[in-house]
Short mmCIF file of C-alpha atoms and ligand atoms in Angstrom, two decimals:
data_model
loop_
_atom_site.label_atom_id
_atom_site.label_comp_id
_atom_site.label_asym_id
_atom_site.label_seq_id
_atom_site.Cartn_x
_atom_site.Cartn_y
_atom_site.Cartn_z
CA MET A 18 -31.49 -10.39 17.78
CA THR A 19 -28.36 -11.89 19.37
CA ALA A 20 -25.16 -10.57 17.91
CA LYS A 21 -23.19 -12.97 15.68
CA ARG A 22 -19.85 -13.82 17.28
CA VAL A 23 -17.08 -13.25 14.74
CA THR A 24 -13.30 -13.56 14.53
CA VAL A 25 -11.07 -11.91 11.95
CA LEU A 26 -7.75 -13.56 11.06
CA GLY A 27 -5.52 -11.15 9.12
CA SER A 28 -7.47 -8.19 10.52
CA THR A 29 -4.79 -5.61 9.65
CA GLY A 30 -4.77 -6.49 5.95
CA SER A 31 -6.91 -5.27 3.11
CA VAL A 32 -9.68 -7.90 3.47
CA GLY A 33 -9.42 -7.86 7.27
CA ALA A 34 -9.83 -4.08 7.49
CA ASN A 35 -12.72 -4.17 4.98
CA THR A 36 -14.38 -6.85 7.11
CA LEU A 37 -14.10 -4.69 10.22
CA SER A 38 -15.45 -1.70 8.32
CA VAL A 39 -18.58 -3.69 7.33
CA ILE A 40 -18.92 -4.91 10.93
CA ALA A 41 -18.62 -1.30 12.15
CA GLU A 42 -21.68 -0.38 10.09
CA HIS A 43 -23.72 -2.91 12.09
CA PRO A 44 -22.43 -2.80 15.68
CA ASP A 45 -25.63 -4.38 17.02
CA ARG A 46 -25.41 -7.40 14.71
CA PHE A 47 -21.82 -8.51 15.36
CA ARG A 48 -19.61 -9.07 18.37
CA VAL A 49 -15.86 -9.44 17.65
CA VAL A 50 -14.38 -12.35 19.65
CA ALA A 51 -10.77 -12.42 18.41
CA LEU A 52 -8.46 -10.57 16.06
CA ALA A 53 -5.18 -11.85 14.64
CA ALA A 54 -2.46 -10.19 12.58
CA GLY A 55 1.09 -10.80 11.34
CA ARG A 56 3.45 -7.97 12.27
CA ASN A 57 1.53 -4.70 12.43
CA ALA A 58 1.04 -4.53 16.20
CA ALA A 59 0.18 -0.82 16.20
CA ALA A 60 -2.74 -1.34 13.79
CA LEU A 61 -3.88 -4.39 15.75
CA VAL A 62 -3.90 -2.32 18.97
CA GLN A 63 -6.08 0.33 17.32
CA GLN A 64 -8.52 -2.27 15.97
CA ALA A 65 -8.71 -4.01 19.34
CA GLN A 66 -9.38 -0.69 21.09
CA SER A 67 -12.28 -0.02 18.70
CA PHE A 68 -13.81 -3.50 18.49
CA ARG A 69 -13.03 -4.78 22.01
CA PRO A 70 -12.42 -8.47 21.21
CA ASP A 71 -11.71 -10.96 24.04
CA PHE A 72 -8.40 -11.90 22.46
CA ALA A 73 -5.81 -10.28 20.17
CA ALA A 74 -2.95 -12.33 18.65
CA ILE A 75 0.11 -11.25 16.72
CA ALA A 76 2.19 -13.80 14.79
CA ASP A 77 5.46 -11.92 15.07
CA PRO A 78 6.77 -12.11 18.66
CA ALA A 79 8.53 -8.77 18.12
CA GLY A 80 5.08 -7.14 18.13
CA TYR A 81 4.16 -8.50 21.55
CA PRO A 82 5.44 -5.59 23.72
CA THR A 83 3.47 -3.04 21.61
CA LEU A 84 0.37 -5.18 21.78
CA LYS A 85 0.63 -5.80 25.53
CA GLU A 86 1.34 -2.19 26.36
CA GLY A 87 -1.25 -0.80 23.94
CA LEU A 88 -4.02 -2.97 25.38
CA ALA A 89 -2.97 -2.85 29.07
CA GLY A 90 -5.95 -2.25 31.33
CA THR A 91 -8.54 -3.08 28.63
CA GLY A 92 -9.14 -6.64 29.81
CA ILE A 93 -8.29 -7.91 26.31
CA GLU A 94 -6.12 -11.00 26.44
CA VAL A 95 -3.04 -10.79 24.19
CA ALA A 96 -0.56 -13.38 22.87
CA ALA A 97 2.12 -13.74 20.21
CA GLY A 98 3.45 -16.38 17.83
CA PRO A 99 1.86 -18.73 15.26
CA ASP A 100 0.19 -20.79 18.01
CA ALA A 101 -1.52 -17.66 19.26
CA VAL A 102 -2.97 -17.04 15.79
CA ALA A 103 -4.27 -20.64 15.70
CA GLU A 104 -5.66 -20.05 19.22
CA ALA A 105 -7.56 -17.02 17.88
CA ALA A 106 -9.12 -19.29 15.23
CA ARG A 107 -10.21 -21.70 17.99
CA ARG A 108 -11.91 -19.10 20.15
CA ASP A 109 -15.66 -19.48 20.45
CA ALA A 110 -16.88 -17.55 17.40
CA GLY A 111 -19.44 -19.10 15.06
CA TRP A 112 -18.06 -17.13 12.09
CA VAL A 113 -14.42 -16.72 11.17
CA MET A 114 -12.93 -14.55 8.41
CA ALA A 115 -9.76 -16.29 7.13
CA ALA A 116 -7.89 -13.36 5.57
CA ILE A 117 -4.24 -14.08 6.27
CA ALA A 118 -2.16 -13.83 3.10
CA GLY A 119 -0.30 -16.89 1.78
CA ALA A 120 0.38 -20.35 3.20
CA ALA A 121 0.84 -18.70 6.63
CA GLY A 122 -2.97 -18.83 6.87
CA LEU A 123 -3.24 -22.60 6.50
CA GLU A 124 -3.09 -23.73 10.15
CA SER A 125 -5.51 -21.14 11.48
CA THR A 126 -7.98 -21.57 8.61
CA LEU A 127 -7.93 -25.32 9.13
CA ALA A 128 -8.34 -24.87 12.90
CA ALA A 129 -11.53 -22.87 12.32
CA VAL A 130 -12.80 -25.43 9.78
CA GLU A 131 -12.04 -28.34 12.10
CA ARG A 132 -14.11 -26.94 14.93
CA GLY A 133 -17.11 -26.52 12.63
CA ALA A 134 -17.22 -22.71 12.35
CA VAL A 135 -18.68 -20.92 9.34
CA VAL A 136 -15.46 -19.91 7.59
CA ALA A 137 -15.44 -16.94 5.24
CA LEU A 138 -12.50 -17.88 3.09
CA ALA A 139 -10.33 -15.16 1.55
CA ASN A 140 -7.03 -17.03 2.12
CA LYS A 141 -7.09 -18.89 -1.22
CA GLU A 142 -3.56 -20.25 -0.77
CA SER A 143 -4.74 -22.55 2.05
CA LEU A 144 -7.27 -24.15 -0.29
CA VAL A 145 -4.75 -24.33 -3.14
CA CYS A 146 -2.19 -26.19 -1.05
CA ALA A 147 -4.52 -28.33 1.05
CA GLY A 148 -7.86 -28.31 -0.79
CA GLU A 149 -8.75 -31.97 -0.30
CA LEU A 150 -7.80 -31.89 3.38
CA MET A 151 -9.68 -28.67 3.98
CA MET A 152 -12.87 -29.84 2.23
CA ALA A 153 -12.71 -33.23 4.02
CA ALA A 154 -12.28 -31.43 7.35
CA ALA A 155 -15.29 -29.25 6.53
CA ARG A 156 -17.42 -32.32 5.72
CA ALA A 157 -16.35 -34.02 8.97
CA SER A 158 -17.01 -31.01 11.19
CA GLY A 159 -20.03 -29.61 9.36
CA SER A 160 -18.14 -26.36 8.73
CA MET A 161 -19.58 -24.17 5.97
CA ILE A 162 -16.91 -22.57 3.82
CA LEU A 163 -18.18 -19.33 2.28
CA PRO A 164 -15.98 -17.98 -0.50
CA VAL A 165 -14.92 -14.34 -0.16
CA ASP A 166 -12.82 -14.06 -3.28
CA SER A 167 -15.13 -11.95 -5.44
CA GLU A 168 -15.19 -14.50 -8.27
CA HIS A 169 -16.00 -17.48 -6.07
CA ASN A 170 -18.45 -15.42 -4.06
CA ALA A 171 -20.17 -14.57 -7.36
CA ILE A 172 -20.32 -18.23 -8.34
CA PHE A 173 -21.58 -19.13 -4.85
CA GLN A 174 -24.43 -16.67 -5.38
CA VAL A 175 -25.54 -18.05 -8.75
CA PHE A 176 -24.65 -21.78 -8.34
CA ASP A 177 -27.91 -23.65 -8.00
CA ASP A 178 -27.03 -26.54 -5.72
CA ARG A 179 -30.47 -28.12 -6.23
CA CYS A 180 -29.51 -29.06 -9.77
CA ARG A 181 -25.74 -29.27 -9.67
CA GLU A 182 -25.76 -31.98 -12.35
CA ALA A 183 -27.02 -29.31 -14.79
CA VAL A 184 -24.00 -27.08 -14.17
CA ARG A 185 -21.83 -27.29 -17.30
CA ARG A 186 -19.17 -24.66 -16.72
CA LEU A 187 -17.84 -22.12 -14.31
CA ILE A 188 -16.50 -18.98 -15.93
CA LEU A 189 -14.01 -17.09 -13.78
CA THR A 190 -13.56 -13.52 -14.89
CA ALA A 191 -10.18 -11.77 -14.61
CA SER A 192 -9.38 -8.08 -14.93
CA GLY A 193 -6.17 -8.94 -16.80
CA GLY A 194 -4.26 -6.72 -14.40
CA PRO A 195 -2.14 -3.67 -15.29
CA PHE A 196 -0.26 -5.46 -18.11
CA ARG A 197 -3.21 -6.86 -19.99
CA CYS A 198 -2.13 -5.10 -23.18
CA ALA A 199 1.64 -4.85 -22.52
CA SER A 200 4.22 -6.57 -24.75
CA ARG A 201 6.56 -9.18 -23.25
CA ASP A 202 9.46 -6.76 -23.63
CA ARG A 203 7.55 -4.15 -21.70
CA MET A 204 6.62 -6.74 -19.03
CA ALA A 205 10.28 -7.77 -18.68
CA ALA A 206 11.14 -4.22 -17.58
CA VAL A 207 8.26 -3.75 -15.11
CA ARG A 208 9.18 -2.39 -11.64
CA PRO A 209 7.26 -3.26 -8.45
CA ALA A 210 5.59 0.16 -8.15
CA GLU A 211 3.95 -0.27 -11.58
CA ALA A 212 2.88 -3.84 -10.89
CA LEU A 213 1.34 -2.70 -7.60
CA ARG A 214 -1.01 -0.28 -9.42
CA HIS A 215 -4.00 -2.49 -10.11
CA PRO A 216 -6.51 -0.87 -12.49
CA ASN A 217 -9.67 -1.86 -10.54
CA TRP A 218 -8.97 -3.37 -7.12
CA ASP A 219 -7.24 -2.03 -4.02
CA MET A 220 -5.66 -5.13 -2.42
CA GLY A 221 -2.63 -6.38 -0.46
CA ALA A 222 0.78 -6.49 -2.22
CA LYS A 223 1.02 -10.23 -2.81
CA ILE A 224 -2.39 -10.65 -4.49
CA THR A 225 -1.83 -7.47 -6.51
CA ILE A 226 1.35 -8.93 -8.03
CA ASP A 227 -0.46 -12.24 -8.50
CA SER A 228 -3.13 -10.36 -10.45
CA ALA A 229 -0.47 -8.75 -12.65
CA THR A 230 1.10 -12.15 -13.51
CA MET A 231 -2.38 -13.78 -13.56
CA MET A 232 -1.09 -16.39 -11.12
CA ASN A 233 -3.99 -15.12 -9.01
CA LYS A 234 -6.43 -16.48 -11.62
CA GLY A 235 -4.51 -19.74 -11.72
CA LEU A 236 -4.79 -20.07 -7.94
CA GLU A 237 -8.47 -19.22 -8.23
CA LEU A 238 -8.96 -22.00 -10.78
CA ILE A 239 -7.67 -24.48 -8.19
CA GLU A 240 -9.74 -22.80 -5.48
CA ALA A 241 -12.91 -23.08 -7.61
CA HIS A 242 -12.25 -26.75 -8.26
CA HIS A 243 -12.23 -27.47 -4.53
CA LEU A 244 -15.05 -25.14 -3.53
CA PHE A 245 -17.54 -26.25 -6.16
CA ALA A 246 -16.31 -29.82 -6.86
CA MET A 247 -15.93 -29.07 -10.56
CA PRO A 248 -13.17 -30.56 -12.73
CA GLY A 249 -10.53 -28.17 -14.13
CA GLU A 250 -11.76 -28.76 -17.72
CA ALA A 251 -15.14 -27.30 -16.74
CA ILE A 252 -13.63 -24.07 -15.41
CA ASP A 253 -12.86 -21.36 -17.96
CA ILE A 254 -11.04 -18.09 -17.51
CA LEU A 255 -12.23 -15.01 -19.31
CA VAL A 256 -10.58 -11.60 -19.22
CA HIS A 257 -13.06 -8.84 -18.40
CA PRO A 258 -11.20 -5.57 -17.91
CA GLN A 259 -14.02 -3.65 -16.19
CA SER A 260 -14.31 -6.12 -13.24
CA ILE A 261 -18.09 -5.69 -13.12
CA VAL A 262 -19.18 -9.27 -13.93
CA HIS A 263 -17.50 -11.10 -11.08
CA SER A 264 -18.00 -14.60 -12.53
CA MET A 265 -20.60 -16.82 -14.19
CA VAL A 266 -22.15 -20.28 -14.15
CA GLU A 267 -23.38 -21.97 -17.34
CA TYR A 268 -26.21 -24.49 -17.14
CA ALA A 269 -27.19 -27.37 -19.44
CA ASP A 270 -30.16 -25.42 -20.82
CA GLY A 271 -27.85 -22.69 -22.13
CA SER A 272 -28.58 -20.20 -19.31
CA VAL A 273 -25.53 -18.31 -18.04
CA LEU A 274 -26.03 -16.72 -14.63
CA ALA A 275 -23.70 -13.94 -13.53
CA GLN A 276 -23.27 -11.78 -10.45
CA LEU A 277 -22.44 -8.12 -11.07
CA GLY A 278 -21.31 -5.26 -8.87
CA THR A 279 -18.74 -2.53 -8.51
CA PRO A 280 -15.23 -3.83 -7.72
CA ASP A 281 -15.56 -3.46 -3.93
CA MET A 282 -14.59 -6.33 -1.61
CA ARG A 283 -17.09 -5.08 0.96
CA THR A 284 -19.86 -6.69 -1.14
CA PRO A 285 -18.60 -10.30 -1.05
CA ILE A 286 -17.54 -9.78 2.57
CA ALA A 287 -21.09 -8.63 3.42
CA VAL A 288 -22.55 -11.63 1.59
CA ALA A 289 -20.39 -13.96 3.68
CA LEU A 290 -21.00 -12.06 6.94
CA ALA A 291 -24.78 -12.14 6.64
CA TRP A 292 -25.30 -15.45 4.86
CA PRO A 293 -27.99 -16.80 4.46
CA GLU A 294 -29.44 -13.29 4.91
CA ARG A 295 -28.39 -10.02 3.24
CA LEU A 296 -26.77 -7.02 4.86
CA ALA A 297 -26.95 -3.38 3.80
CA VAL A 298 -23.54 -1.83 3.18
CA THR A 299 -22.63 1.62 2.02
CA GLY A 300 -20.58 2.07 -1.12
CA GLU A 301 -20.73 2.99 -4.76
CA ARG A 302 -23.65 1.28 -6.51
CA LEU A 303 -23.38 -0.24 -9.95
CA ASP A 304 -24.78 2.00 -12.69
CA LEU A 305 -24.45 0.21 -16.01
CA SER A 306 -25.45 3.33 -17.89
CA VAL A 307 -22.26 4.92 -16.59
CA VAL A 308 -20.12 1.79 -17.16
CA GLY A 309 -21.50 1.75 -20.73
CA ARG A 310 -19.82 -1.39 -22.02
CA LEU A 311 -18.57 -4.71 -20.75
CA ASP A 312 -15.68 -6.29 -22.67
CA PHE A 313 -14.52 -9.91 -22.66
CA GLU A 314 -11.50 -11.58 -24.25
CA PRO A 315 -9.56 -14.82 -23.83
CA PRO A 316 -6.36 -14.62 -21.73
CA ASP A 317 -3.02 -14.69 -23.57
CA PRO A 318 -1.19 -17.88 -22.53
CA GLU A 319 2.15 -16.65 -23.96
CA ARG A 320 2.38 -13.51 -21.82
CA PHE A 321 0.69 -15.09 -18.79
CA PRO A 322 2.25 -18.58 -18.45
CA ALA A 323 1.19 -18.74 -14.79
CA LEU A 324 -2.28 -19.78 -15.94
CA ALA A 325 -0.99 -22.95 -17.61
CA LEU A 326 1.25 -23.72 -14.62
CA ALA A 327 -1.78 -23.65 -12.32
CA ARG A 328 -3.90 -25.72 -14.67
CA LYS A 329 -1.16 -28.33 -14.90
CA ALA A 330 -0.71 -28.36 -11.12
CA LEU A 331 -4.42 -28.95 -10.71
CA GLU A 332 -4.33 -31.84 -13.24
CA ARG A 333 -1.32 -33.45 -11.59
CA GLY A 334 -2.61 -32.80 -8.07
CA GLY A 335 -0.81 -34.21 -5.02
CA ARG A 336 1.98 -31.94 -3.79
CA GLU A 337 2.20 -29.85 -6.95
CA PRO A 338 -0.37 -27.11 -6.15
CA ALA A 339 1.25 -26.57 -2.72
CA ALA A 340 4.70 -26.40 -4.31
CA LEU A 341 3.52 -23.99 -7.02
CA SER A 342 1.86 -21.69 -4.52
CA ALA A 343 4.92 -21.66 -2.21
CA ALA A 344 7.37 -21.08 -5.06
CA ASN A 345 5.19 -18.26 -6.28
CA GLU A 346 5.20 -16.65 -2.81
CA VAL A 347 9.00 -16.74 -2.79
CA ALA A 348 9.25 -15.33 -6.31
CA VAL A 349 6.72 -12.55 -5.62
CA ALA A 350 8.66 -11.50 -2.51
CA ALA A 351 11.88 -11.53 -4.55
CA PHE A 352 10.28 -9.37 -7.25
CA LEU A 353 8.94 -6.91 -4.63
CA SER A 354 12.44 -6.55 -3.19
CA GLU A 355 13.77 -6.04 -6.75
CA ARG A 356 15.94 -9.16 -6.76
CA ILE A 357 14.29 -10.60 -9.86
CA GLY A 358 12.33 -9.27 -12.83
CA PHE A 359 8.60 -9.49 -13.35
CA LEU A 360 8.66 -12.31 -15.94
CA GLN A 361 10.94 -14.35 -13.73
CA ILE A 362 8.15 -14.81 -11.17
CA ALA A 363 6.34 -17.37 -13.33
CA ASP A 364 9.64 -18.79 -14.60
CA ILE A 365 10.80 -19.52 -11.06
CA ALA A 366 7.45 -20.97 -10.02
CA GLY A 367 7.47 -23.22 -13.12
CA ASN A 368 11.09 -24.29 -12.75
CA THR A 369 10.53 -25.13 -9.10
CA VAL A 370 7.61 -27.46 -9.74
CA ALA A 371 9.45 -29.01 -12.69
CA GLU A 372 12.46 -29.73 -10.47
CA LEU A 373 10.41 -31.12 -7.60
CA GLY A 374 7.96 -33.16 -9.65
CA SER A 375 4.70 -34.22 -8.07
CA GLY A 376 3.98 -36.80 -5.40
CA PRO A 377 1.14 -37.91 -3.19
CA LEU A 378 -0.24 -35.65 -0.53
CA ALA A 379 -1.72 -37.67 2.28
CA GLY A 380 -1.86 -35.18 5.13
CA LEU A 381 -0.79 -31.91 6.60
CA ASP A 382 2.81 -33.06 7.02
CA ASP A 383 3.03 -33.58 3.25
CA VAL A 384 1.65 -30.08 2.66
CA ARG A 385 4.24 -28.66 5.02
CA SER A 386 7.12 -30.57 3.41
CA ALA A 387 5.98 -29.68 -0.14
CA ASP A 388 5.82 -26.02 0.97
CA ARG A 389 9.26 -26.13 2.63
CA GLU A 390 11.01 -27.89 -0.23
CA ALA A 391 9.47 -25.59 -2.82
CA ARG A 392 10.60 -22.53 -0.87
CA GLU A 393 14.17 -23.88 -0.71
CA VAL A 394 14.29 -24.68 -4.44
CA ALA A 395 12.62 -21.41 -5.44
CA GLU A 396 15.05 -19.46 -3.28
CA ARG A 397 17.97 -21.12 -5.13
CA PHE A 398 16.45 -20.05 -8.46
CA VAL A 399 16.01 -16.54 -7.09
CA GLU A 400 19.66 -16.42 -6.01
CA ARG A 401 20.81 -17.61 -9.42
CA ALA A 402 18.61 -15.07 -11.20
CA ALA A 403 19.70 -12.25 -8.90
CA ALA A 404 23.38 -13.16 -9.41
CA ALA A 405 22.89 -13.09 -13.20
CA GLY A 406 22.01 -9.40 -12.80
CA PRO A 407 19.51 -7.19 -14.59
CA ARG A 408 17.66 -8.72 -17.51
N1 NAP B 526 -7.38 -7.85 -0.91
C1 NAP B 526 -8.34 -8.36 -1.65
O1 NAP B 526 -9.16 -7.61 -2.19
C2 NAP B 526 -8.51 -9.85 -1.82
C3 NAP B 526 -9.46 -10.34 -2.68
C4 NAP B 526 -9.64 -11.70 -2.78
C5 NAP B 526 -8.88 -12.57 -2.05
N2 NAP B 526 -7.91 -12.08 -1.21
C6 NAP B 526 -7.10 -13.03 -0.46
O2 NAP B 526 -7.21 -12.70 0.91
C7 NAP B 526 -5.99 -12.94 1.60
C8 NAP B 526 -5.52 -11.65 2.24
O3 NAP B 526 -5.29 -10.70 1.22
P1 NAP B 526 -5.06 -9.17 1.54
O4 NAP B 526 -5.04 -8.48 0.25
O5 NAP B 526 -5.98 -8.72 2.61
O6 NAP B 526 -3.55 -9.23 2.12
P2 NAP B 526 -2.78 -8.16 3.00
O7 NAP B 526 -3.40 -6.81 2.84
O8 NAP B 526 -1.35 -8.34 2.65
O9 NAP B 526 -3.05 -8.64 4.47
C9 NAP B 526 -2.56 -9.88 4.95
C10 NAP B 526 -2.98 -10.06 6.38
O10 NAP B 526 -2.39 -11.27 6.84
C11 NAP B 526 -1.66 -10.98 8.05
N3 NAP B 526 -0.57 -11.94 8.16
C12 NAP B 526 0.50 -12.11 7.34
N4 NAP B 526 1.27 -13.11 7.77
C13 NAP B 526 0.67 -13.59 8.89
C14 NAP B 526 0.97 -14.63 9.79
N5 NAP B 526 2.07 -15.41 9.65
N6 NAP B 526 0.12 -14.87 10.82
C15 NAP B 526 -0.98 -14.09 11.00
N7 NAP B 526 -1.31 -13.08 10.15
C16 NAP B 526 -0.49 -12.86 9.13
C17 NAP B 526 -1.19 -9.56 7.84
O11 NAP B 526 -0.80 -9.00 9.07
P3 NAP B 526 0.22 -7.71 9.17
O12 NAP B 526 -0.25 -6.76 8.11
O13 NAP B 526 -0.04 -7.25 10.56
O14 NAP B 526 1.60 -8.24 8.93
C18 NAP B 526 -2.48 -8.96 7.31
O15 NAP B 526 -3.39 -8.77 8.34
C19 NAP B 526 -5.01 -13.46 0.52
O16 NAP B 526 -5.02 -14.86 0.53
C20 NAP B 526 -5.62 -12.96 -0.78
O17 NAP B 526 -5.31 -13.77 -1.88
C21 NAP B 526 -7.72 -10.75 -1.08
#
């Protein structure tokens, strides 16, 4: 069997490292062509030494000397800067993992889609801010986008494309995060270290905070709309604290199909890596007799206003999802650096989109300008909130 040629964008992150760990279990089946990271040049050097790609790219030019020195004499080509990351996406790999966090992943994800690669998509923000463009690019190039987000990967596994007109509803499950049962007063006083302790999943910082505010589920609603061509009204969100049922599809005959598994990203990554086949991966297996019970409850819109913001952004469309996602990135970073409180994340995201209003989104330039303007406005709200002092 010829090895599948794969590239990992965001290789030093949580999804990136999990992808490489699955690949490492099957060295004969995969050949790593390129790796790309943001700032962690030392980790990228280690990964490149182990996986021997043709090309290693670091976005932050400050990491270039470490990368160059660390890989000297290996024959691995190295480069730095955002163009180098996009170049990694263009290298000749039939399969690309898009696992850069935030809007920073947009250009490289789109570059892989435009050249017709199979794209395993973890970088949900790129689909949130440029969903129509991304899906149109995939149709034009023949690129297959395979969802890696566990919920969308679950839906992908149980969505019967042969009778898509019989699909009534997608049901996205949500763990509810660490503050599922917390009062608003309690949430107002939350510090970053607490918000970073997710009850079920071990993930990067930004998505962990997004899970705590439930903005993550809001972004996933928009992601699901684009991936499965379903209207927002046909996508429900259901809190499921055990994170065992990863999502569900309801059909016209009343059947509800679900995908279950332990909360381990290596499973959806393996599904995407091997598709349309299946790959064996090590890990804890699901034992429902140990889990014992599966609980479900509706989300609380009062304590988690991010959900309504995302739903509204999806309804209004145009530039609004891009603006919401960018404002949220700014607010999450401000919360992590303790400039604003936890509840102010959604406030700032909401105030930013309210100030900017919506507007048409015709191309990538509009996405970029919506992103830039939202970051400027959100930063002003952050400054005001930080100046007002502790809440
Ligand atoms: N973690 C999960 O379980 C999970 C589940 C579902 C979906 N996702 C999605 O997957 C994406 C990645 O999440 P994560 O948790 O893996 O995040 P993470 O641990 O924070 O990793 C982010 C990765 O992106 C890289 N990066 C950041 N800025 C970059 C830039 N400008 N150019 C190139 N690379 C850049 C980082 O590099 P450095 O570390 O070197 O700076 C790192 O490799 C997010 O969109 C997230 O929503 C994650």
